[in-house]
Tab-separated table of C-alpha atoms in Angstrom:
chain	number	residue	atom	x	y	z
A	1	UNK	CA	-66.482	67.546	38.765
A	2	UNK	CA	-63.757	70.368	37.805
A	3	UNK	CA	-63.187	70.654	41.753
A	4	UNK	CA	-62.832	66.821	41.942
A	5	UNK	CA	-60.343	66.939	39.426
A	6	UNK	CA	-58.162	69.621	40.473
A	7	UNK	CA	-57.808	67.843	43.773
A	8	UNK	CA	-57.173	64.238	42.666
A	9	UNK	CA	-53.897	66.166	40.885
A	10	UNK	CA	-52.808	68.292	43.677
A	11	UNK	CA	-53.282	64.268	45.681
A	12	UNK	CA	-51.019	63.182	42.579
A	13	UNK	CA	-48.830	65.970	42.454
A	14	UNK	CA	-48.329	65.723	46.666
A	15	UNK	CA	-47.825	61.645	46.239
A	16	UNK	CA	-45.303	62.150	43.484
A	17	UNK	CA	-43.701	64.575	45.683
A	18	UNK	CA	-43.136	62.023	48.529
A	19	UNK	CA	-41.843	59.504	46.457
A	20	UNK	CA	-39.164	61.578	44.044
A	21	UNK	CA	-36.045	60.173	45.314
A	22	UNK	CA	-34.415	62.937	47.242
A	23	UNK	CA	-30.963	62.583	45.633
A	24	UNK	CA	-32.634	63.984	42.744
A	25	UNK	CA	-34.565	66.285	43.833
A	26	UNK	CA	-32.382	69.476	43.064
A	27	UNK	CA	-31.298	68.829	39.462
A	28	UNK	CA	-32.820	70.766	36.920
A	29	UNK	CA	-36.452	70.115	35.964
A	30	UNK	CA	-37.028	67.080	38.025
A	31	UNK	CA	-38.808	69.070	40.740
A	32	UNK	CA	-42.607	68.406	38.968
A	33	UNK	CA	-43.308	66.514	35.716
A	34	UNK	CA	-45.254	69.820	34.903
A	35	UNK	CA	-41.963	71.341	33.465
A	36	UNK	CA	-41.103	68.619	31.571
A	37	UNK	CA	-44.216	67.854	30.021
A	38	UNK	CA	-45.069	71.714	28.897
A	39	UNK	CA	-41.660	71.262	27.049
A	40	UNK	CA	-43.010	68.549	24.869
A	41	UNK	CA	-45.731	69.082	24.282
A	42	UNK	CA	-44.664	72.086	22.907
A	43	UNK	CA	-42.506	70.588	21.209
A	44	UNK	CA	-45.070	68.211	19.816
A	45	UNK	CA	-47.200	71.629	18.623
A	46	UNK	CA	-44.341	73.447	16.999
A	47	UNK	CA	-43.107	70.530	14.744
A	48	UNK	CA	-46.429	69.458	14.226
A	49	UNK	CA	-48.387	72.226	13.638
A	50	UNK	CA	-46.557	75.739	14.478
A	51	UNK	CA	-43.329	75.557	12.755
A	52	UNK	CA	-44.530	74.329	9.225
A	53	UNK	CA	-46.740	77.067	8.806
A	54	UNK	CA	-44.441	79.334	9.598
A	55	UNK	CA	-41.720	78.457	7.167
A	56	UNK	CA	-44.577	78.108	5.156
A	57	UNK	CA	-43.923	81.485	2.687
A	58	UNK	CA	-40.458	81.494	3.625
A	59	UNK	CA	-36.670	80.029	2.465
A	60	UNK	CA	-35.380	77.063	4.146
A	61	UNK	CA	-32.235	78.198	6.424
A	62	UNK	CA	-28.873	77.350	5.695
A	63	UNK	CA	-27.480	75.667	9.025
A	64	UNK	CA	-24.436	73.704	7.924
A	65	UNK	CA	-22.566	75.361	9.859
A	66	UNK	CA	-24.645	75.631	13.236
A	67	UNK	CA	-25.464	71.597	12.656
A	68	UNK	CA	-21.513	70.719	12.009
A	69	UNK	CA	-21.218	72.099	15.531
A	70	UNK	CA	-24.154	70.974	17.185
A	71	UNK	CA	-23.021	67.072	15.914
A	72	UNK	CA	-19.755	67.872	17.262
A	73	UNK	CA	-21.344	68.686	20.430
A	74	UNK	CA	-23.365	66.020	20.545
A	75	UNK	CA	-20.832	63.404	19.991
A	76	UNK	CA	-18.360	64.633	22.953
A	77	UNK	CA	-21.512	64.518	24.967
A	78	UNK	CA	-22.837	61.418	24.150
A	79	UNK	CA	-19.323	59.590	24.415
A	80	UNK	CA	-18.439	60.809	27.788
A	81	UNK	CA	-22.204	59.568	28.608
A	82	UNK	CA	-21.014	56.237	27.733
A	83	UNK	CA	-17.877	56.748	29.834
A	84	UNK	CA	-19.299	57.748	33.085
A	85	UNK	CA	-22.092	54.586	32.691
A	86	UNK	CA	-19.229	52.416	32.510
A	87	UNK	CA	-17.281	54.148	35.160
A	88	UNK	CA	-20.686	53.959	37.448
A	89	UNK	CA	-21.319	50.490	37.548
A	90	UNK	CA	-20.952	48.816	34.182
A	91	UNK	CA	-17.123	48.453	33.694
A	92	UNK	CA	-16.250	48.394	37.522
A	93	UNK	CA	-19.234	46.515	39.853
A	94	UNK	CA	-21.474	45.778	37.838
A	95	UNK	CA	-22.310	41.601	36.415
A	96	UNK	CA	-24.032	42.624	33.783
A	97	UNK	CA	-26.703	40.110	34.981
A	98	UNK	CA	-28.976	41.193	37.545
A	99	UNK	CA	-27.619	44.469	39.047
A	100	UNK	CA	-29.596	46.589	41.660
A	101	UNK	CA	-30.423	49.709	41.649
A	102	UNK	CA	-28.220	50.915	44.637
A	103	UNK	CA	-30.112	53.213	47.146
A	104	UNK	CA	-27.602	54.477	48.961
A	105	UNK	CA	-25.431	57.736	48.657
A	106	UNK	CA	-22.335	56.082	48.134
A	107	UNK	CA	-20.012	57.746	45.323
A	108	UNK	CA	-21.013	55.445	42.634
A	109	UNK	CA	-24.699	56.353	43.064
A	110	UNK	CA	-24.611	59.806	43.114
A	111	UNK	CA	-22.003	59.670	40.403
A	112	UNK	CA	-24.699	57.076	38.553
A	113	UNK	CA	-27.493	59.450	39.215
A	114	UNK	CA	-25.752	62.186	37.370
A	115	UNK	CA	-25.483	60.454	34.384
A	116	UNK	CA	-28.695	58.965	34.451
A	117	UNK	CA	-29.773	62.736	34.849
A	118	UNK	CA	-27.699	63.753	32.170
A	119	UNK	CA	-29.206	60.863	29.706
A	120	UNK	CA	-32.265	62.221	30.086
A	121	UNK	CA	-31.105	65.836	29.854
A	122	UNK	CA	-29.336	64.577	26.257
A	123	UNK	CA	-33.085	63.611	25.031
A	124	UNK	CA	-34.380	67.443	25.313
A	125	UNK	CA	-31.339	68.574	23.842
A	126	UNK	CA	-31.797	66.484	20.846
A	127	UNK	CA	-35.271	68.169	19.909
A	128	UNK	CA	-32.989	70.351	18.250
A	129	UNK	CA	-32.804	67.378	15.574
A	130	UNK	CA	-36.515	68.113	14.814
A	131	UNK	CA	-36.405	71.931	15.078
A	132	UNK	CA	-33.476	71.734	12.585
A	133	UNK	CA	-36.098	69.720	10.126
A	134	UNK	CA	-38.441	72.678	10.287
A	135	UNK	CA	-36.065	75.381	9.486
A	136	UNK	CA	-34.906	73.605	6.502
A	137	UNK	CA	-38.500	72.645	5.278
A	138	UNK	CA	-37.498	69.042	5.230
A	139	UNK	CA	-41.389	69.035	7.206
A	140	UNK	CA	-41.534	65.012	4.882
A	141	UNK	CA	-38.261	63.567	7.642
A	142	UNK	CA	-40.360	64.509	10.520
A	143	UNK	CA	-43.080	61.256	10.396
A	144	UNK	CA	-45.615	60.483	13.538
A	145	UNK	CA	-42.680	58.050	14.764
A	146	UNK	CA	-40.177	60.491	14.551
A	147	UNK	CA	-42.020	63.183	17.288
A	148	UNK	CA	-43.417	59.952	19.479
A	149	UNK	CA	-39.875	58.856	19.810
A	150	UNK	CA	-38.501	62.088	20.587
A	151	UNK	CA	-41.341	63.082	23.220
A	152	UNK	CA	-41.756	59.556	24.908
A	153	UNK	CA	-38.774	58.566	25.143
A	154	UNK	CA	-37.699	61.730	27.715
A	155	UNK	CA	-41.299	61.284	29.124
A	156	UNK	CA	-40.654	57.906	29.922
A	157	UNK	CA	-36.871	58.620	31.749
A	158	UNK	CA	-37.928	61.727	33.755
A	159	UNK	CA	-40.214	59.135	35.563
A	160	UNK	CA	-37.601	56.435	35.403
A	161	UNK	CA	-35.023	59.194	36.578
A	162	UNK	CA	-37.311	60.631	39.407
A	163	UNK	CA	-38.400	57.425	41.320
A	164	UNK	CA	-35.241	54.901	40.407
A	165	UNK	CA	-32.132	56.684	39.559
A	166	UNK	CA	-29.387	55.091	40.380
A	167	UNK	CA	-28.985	52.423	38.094
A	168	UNK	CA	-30.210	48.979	37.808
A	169	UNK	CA	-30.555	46.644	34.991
A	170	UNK	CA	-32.255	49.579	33.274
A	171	UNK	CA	-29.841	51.683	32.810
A	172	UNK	CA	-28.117	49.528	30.269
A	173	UNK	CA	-30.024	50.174	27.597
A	174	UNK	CA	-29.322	53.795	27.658
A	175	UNK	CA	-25.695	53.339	27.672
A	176	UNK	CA	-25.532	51.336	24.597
A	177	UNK	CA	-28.101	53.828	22.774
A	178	UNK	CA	-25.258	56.872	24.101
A	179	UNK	CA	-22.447	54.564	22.204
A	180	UNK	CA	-24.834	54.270	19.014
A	181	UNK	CA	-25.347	58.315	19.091
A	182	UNK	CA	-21.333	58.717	18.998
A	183	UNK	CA	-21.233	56.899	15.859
A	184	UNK	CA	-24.378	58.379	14.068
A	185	UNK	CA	-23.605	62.329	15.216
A	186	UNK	CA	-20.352	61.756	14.042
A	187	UNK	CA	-22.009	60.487	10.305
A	188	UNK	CA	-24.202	63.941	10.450
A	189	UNK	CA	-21.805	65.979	11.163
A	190	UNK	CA	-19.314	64.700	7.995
A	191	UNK	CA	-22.280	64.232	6.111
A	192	UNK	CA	-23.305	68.299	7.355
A	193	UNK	CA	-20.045	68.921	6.291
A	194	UNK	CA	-20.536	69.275	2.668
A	195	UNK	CA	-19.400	66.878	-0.705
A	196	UNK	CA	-16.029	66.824	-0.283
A	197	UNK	CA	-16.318	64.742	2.985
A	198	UNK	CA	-18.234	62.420	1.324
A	199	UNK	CA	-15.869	59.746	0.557
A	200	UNK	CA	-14.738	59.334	4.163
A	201	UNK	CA	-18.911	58.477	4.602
A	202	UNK	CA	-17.968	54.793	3.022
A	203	UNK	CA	-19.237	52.863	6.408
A	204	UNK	CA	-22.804	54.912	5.914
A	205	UNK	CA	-23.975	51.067	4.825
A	206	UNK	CA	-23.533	49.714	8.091
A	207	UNK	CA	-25.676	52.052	10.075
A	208	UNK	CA	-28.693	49.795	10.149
A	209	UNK	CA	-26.786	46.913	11.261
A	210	UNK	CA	-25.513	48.799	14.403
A	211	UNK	CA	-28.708	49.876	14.953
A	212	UNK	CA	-30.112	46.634	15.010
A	213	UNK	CA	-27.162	45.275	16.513
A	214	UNK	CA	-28.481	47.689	19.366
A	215	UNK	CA	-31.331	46.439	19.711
A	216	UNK	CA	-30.606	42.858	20.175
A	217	UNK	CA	-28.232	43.412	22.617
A	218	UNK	CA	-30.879	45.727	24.784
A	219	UNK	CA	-33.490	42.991	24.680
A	220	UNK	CA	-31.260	39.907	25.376
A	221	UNK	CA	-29.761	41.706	27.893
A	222	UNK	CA	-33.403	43.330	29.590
A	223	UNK	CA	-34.716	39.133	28.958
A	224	UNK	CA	-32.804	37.688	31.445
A	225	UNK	CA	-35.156	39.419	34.394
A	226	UNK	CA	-37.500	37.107	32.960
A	227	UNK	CA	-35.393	33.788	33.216
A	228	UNK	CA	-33.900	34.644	37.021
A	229	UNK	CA	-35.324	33.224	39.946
A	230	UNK	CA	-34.737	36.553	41.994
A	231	UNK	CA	-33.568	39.612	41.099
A	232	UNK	CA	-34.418	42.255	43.604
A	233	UNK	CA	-35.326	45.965	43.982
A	234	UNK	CA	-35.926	46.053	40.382
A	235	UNK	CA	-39.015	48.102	38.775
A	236	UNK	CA	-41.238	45.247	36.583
A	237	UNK	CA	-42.725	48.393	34.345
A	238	UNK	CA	-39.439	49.731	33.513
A	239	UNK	CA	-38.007	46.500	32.596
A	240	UNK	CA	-41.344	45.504	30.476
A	241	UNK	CA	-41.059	48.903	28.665
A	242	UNK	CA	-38.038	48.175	27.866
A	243	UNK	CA	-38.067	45.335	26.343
A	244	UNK	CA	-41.053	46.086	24.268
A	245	UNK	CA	-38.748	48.554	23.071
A	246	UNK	CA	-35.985	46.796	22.100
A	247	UNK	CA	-38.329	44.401	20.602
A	248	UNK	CA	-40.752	46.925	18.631
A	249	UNK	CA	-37.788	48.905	16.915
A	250	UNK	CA	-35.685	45.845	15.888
A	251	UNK	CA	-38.855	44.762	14.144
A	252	UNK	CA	-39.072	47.901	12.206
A	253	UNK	CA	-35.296	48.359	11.546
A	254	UNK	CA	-35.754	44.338	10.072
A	255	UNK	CA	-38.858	45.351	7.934
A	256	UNK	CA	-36.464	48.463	6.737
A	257	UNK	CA	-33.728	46.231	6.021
A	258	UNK	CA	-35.750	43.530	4.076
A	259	UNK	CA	-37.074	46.732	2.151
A	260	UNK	CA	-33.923	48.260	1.419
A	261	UNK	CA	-31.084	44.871	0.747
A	262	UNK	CA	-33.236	42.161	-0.126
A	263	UNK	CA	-36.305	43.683	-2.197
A	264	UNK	CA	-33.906	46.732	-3.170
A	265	UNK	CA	-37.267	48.813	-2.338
A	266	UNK	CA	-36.670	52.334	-1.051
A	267	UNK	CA	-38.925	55.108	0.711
A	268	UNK	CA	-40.336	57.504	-1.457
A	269	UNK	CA	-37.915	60.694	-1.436
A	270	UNK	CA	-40.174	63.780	-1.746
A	271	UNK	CA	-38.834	66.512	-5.010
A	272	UNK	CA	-36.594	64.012	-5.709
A	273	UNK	CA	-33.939	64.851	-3.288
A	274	UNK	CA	-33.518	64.407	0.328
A	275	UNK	CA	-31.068	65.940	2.193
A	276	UNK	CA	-30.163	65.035	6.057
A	277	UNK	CA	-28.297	66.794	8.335
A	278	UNK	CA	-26.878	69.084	5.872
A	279	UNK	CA	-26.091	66.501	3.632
A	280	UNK	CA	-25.743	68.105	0.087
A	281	UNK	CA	-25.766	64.273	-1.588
A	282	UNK	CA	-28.951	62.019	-2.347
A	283	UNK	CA	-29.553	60.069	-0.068
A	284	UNK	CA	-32.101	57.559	0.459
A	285	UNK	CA	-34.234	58.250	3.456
A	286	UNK	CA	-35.112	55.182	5.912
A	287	UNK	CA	-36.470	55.536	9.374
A	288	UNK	CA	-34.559	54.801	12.187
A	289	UNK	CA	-34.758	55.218	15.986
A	290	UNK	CA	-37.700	57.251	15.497
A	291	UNK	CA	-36.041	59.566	12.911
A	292	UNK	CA	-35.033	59.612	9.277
A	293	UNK	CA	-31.470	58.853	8.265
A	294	UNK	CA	-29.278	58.349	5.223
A	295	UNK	CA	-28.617	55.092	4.356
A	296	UNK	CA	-26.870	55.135	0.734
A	297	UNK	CA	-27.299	56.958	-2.271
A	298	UNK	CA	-30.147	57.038	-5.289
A	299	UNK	CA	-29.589	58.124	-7.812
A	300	UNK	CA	-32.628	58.670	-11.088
A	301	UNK	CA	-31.399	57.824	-14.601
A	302	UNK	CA	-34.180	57.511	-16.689
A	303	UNK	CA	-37.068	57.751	-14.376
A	304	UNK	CA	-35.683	55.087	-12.852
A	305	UNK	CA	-34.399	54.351	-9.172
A	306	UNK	CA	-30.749	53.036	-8.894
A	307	UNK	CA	-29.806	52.480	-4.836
A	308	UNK	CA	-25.169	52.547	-4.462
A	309	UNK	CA	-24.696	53.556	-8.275
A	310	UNK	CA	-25.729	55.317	-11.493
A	311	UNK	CA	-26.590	51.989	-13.680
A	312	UNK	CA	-27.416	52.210	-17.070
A	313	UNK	CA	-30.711	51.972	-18.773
């Protein structure tokens, strides 16, 4: 049985092997999904398990500082993300209807494969997001949604990266989610910042709107596939993923803001304050994109919950 099994994964391993597209073949950790798997998984174990029992008995870190930077760093490298999408296909040849992934070695495939790479490479980086969490014993921000997100989602692209690089209708979707991470690093890193940046945080409000706004335009774009008579060399499973993503996380960004504007219901916030991303303020936590974010300030007065203001009781 053991024997069986070891070779039906070496068969797997030497198939996979034979169908990595070769133009990928020499970036970093795309050579075996080995690598990139033992990297989540621990990652999975250490936020899960490992890290909160370590920082069990001890003081959460201070890492204003180190975060301010690491937001900095993460908006430069998600914005010139979005740049070289657009400068790969989607604001030069591409119809924004059904576009092919392009096969060939021309420059705008190889320069579309590096950025595709790159995407992917941006998802490993951003475990840091989590790792952050533990160090600062903020162990209640990292829910089961916020570690699936942050594993699958770089699971998923390695494969999407190793057999279908270079573009496609897919690679839209990751574009638009690069633009939405300008805009949000650049709210952690004022809100990392400390107090007296606070004030320039006014457009916090709108953060589940973009969000959402995100993923309507993923799915509507990813539907038409579905309405087309033909749209070749396309991969179904990667558009069908897809769109259950778009789909699935617009659903629970609604629910959240039904919750939060209509019913003026909030999440609990554990010791009564809730900090994210250095933020020294209170904000309200609400899950989004797999993770917790601020989205506007509560305030207690009376033992009761006030969301925007301090109202009198």
């Amino acid at each position: 049985m053991l024997l069986e099994a070891i070779t039906s994964v070496v068969k797997f391993h030497s198939y996979l092997q034979s169908r990595t597209d070769a133009r990928v073949r020499d970036y970093p950790l795309m050579q075996s999904p080995i690598q990139m798997t033992s990297i989540l998984l621990g990652y999975v174990i250490f936020s899960s398990y490992i890290g909160p029992r370590l920082m069990a008995n001890r003081k959460p870190f201070i890492l204003n500082r180190v975060m301010i930077i690491y937001n900095l760093c993460m908006v430069l490298l998600n914005a010139y993300i979005v740049y070289e999408f657009m400068m790969s296909g989607w604001a030069t040849t591409y119809t924004w209807r059904c576009d092919l992934i392009d096969p060939t070695s021309s420059p705008q495939a190889l320069r579309m494969i590096r950025v595709a790479w790159l995407f992917y490479f941006s998802k490993l980086i951003e475990l840091l997001d989590t790792v952050f969490f533990v160090l600062r014993k903020k162990q209640s921000q990292i829910t089961f949604l916020h570690v699936f997100h942050h594993s699958f989602m770089p699971w998923t692209w390695w494969w999407g990266v190793t057999l279908t690089p270079a573009g496609g209708m897919g690679s839209f979707h990751a574009m638009v989610n690069s633009a939405v991470h300008v805009i949000m690093y650049s709210y952690y890193g004022l809100s990392a910042a400390g107090p007296r940046f606070q004030k320039y945080l006014w457009w916090k409000k709108y953060m589940t709107a973009i969000q959402l706004t995100q993923f309507v335009l993923v799915s509507i774009h990813i539907s038409q596939y579905y309405f087309m008579d033909k749209c070749d060399y396309q991969v179904p499973l990667w558009i069908h993923l897809i769109w259950m993503y778009g789909v699935l996380f617009f659903l629970l960004f609604s629910n959240f803001w039904v919750q939060a504007y209509i019913r003026g219901n909030r999440l609990p916030i554990s010791n009564h304050k809730s900090t994210q991303n250095g933020s020294t303020s209170e904000p309200a936590a609400a899950v989004a994109n797999g993770k917790h974010y601020e989205n506007g300030y509560t305030h207690y007065t009376n033992g009761k919950i006030i969301m925007g203001k301090v109202k009198k009781v």
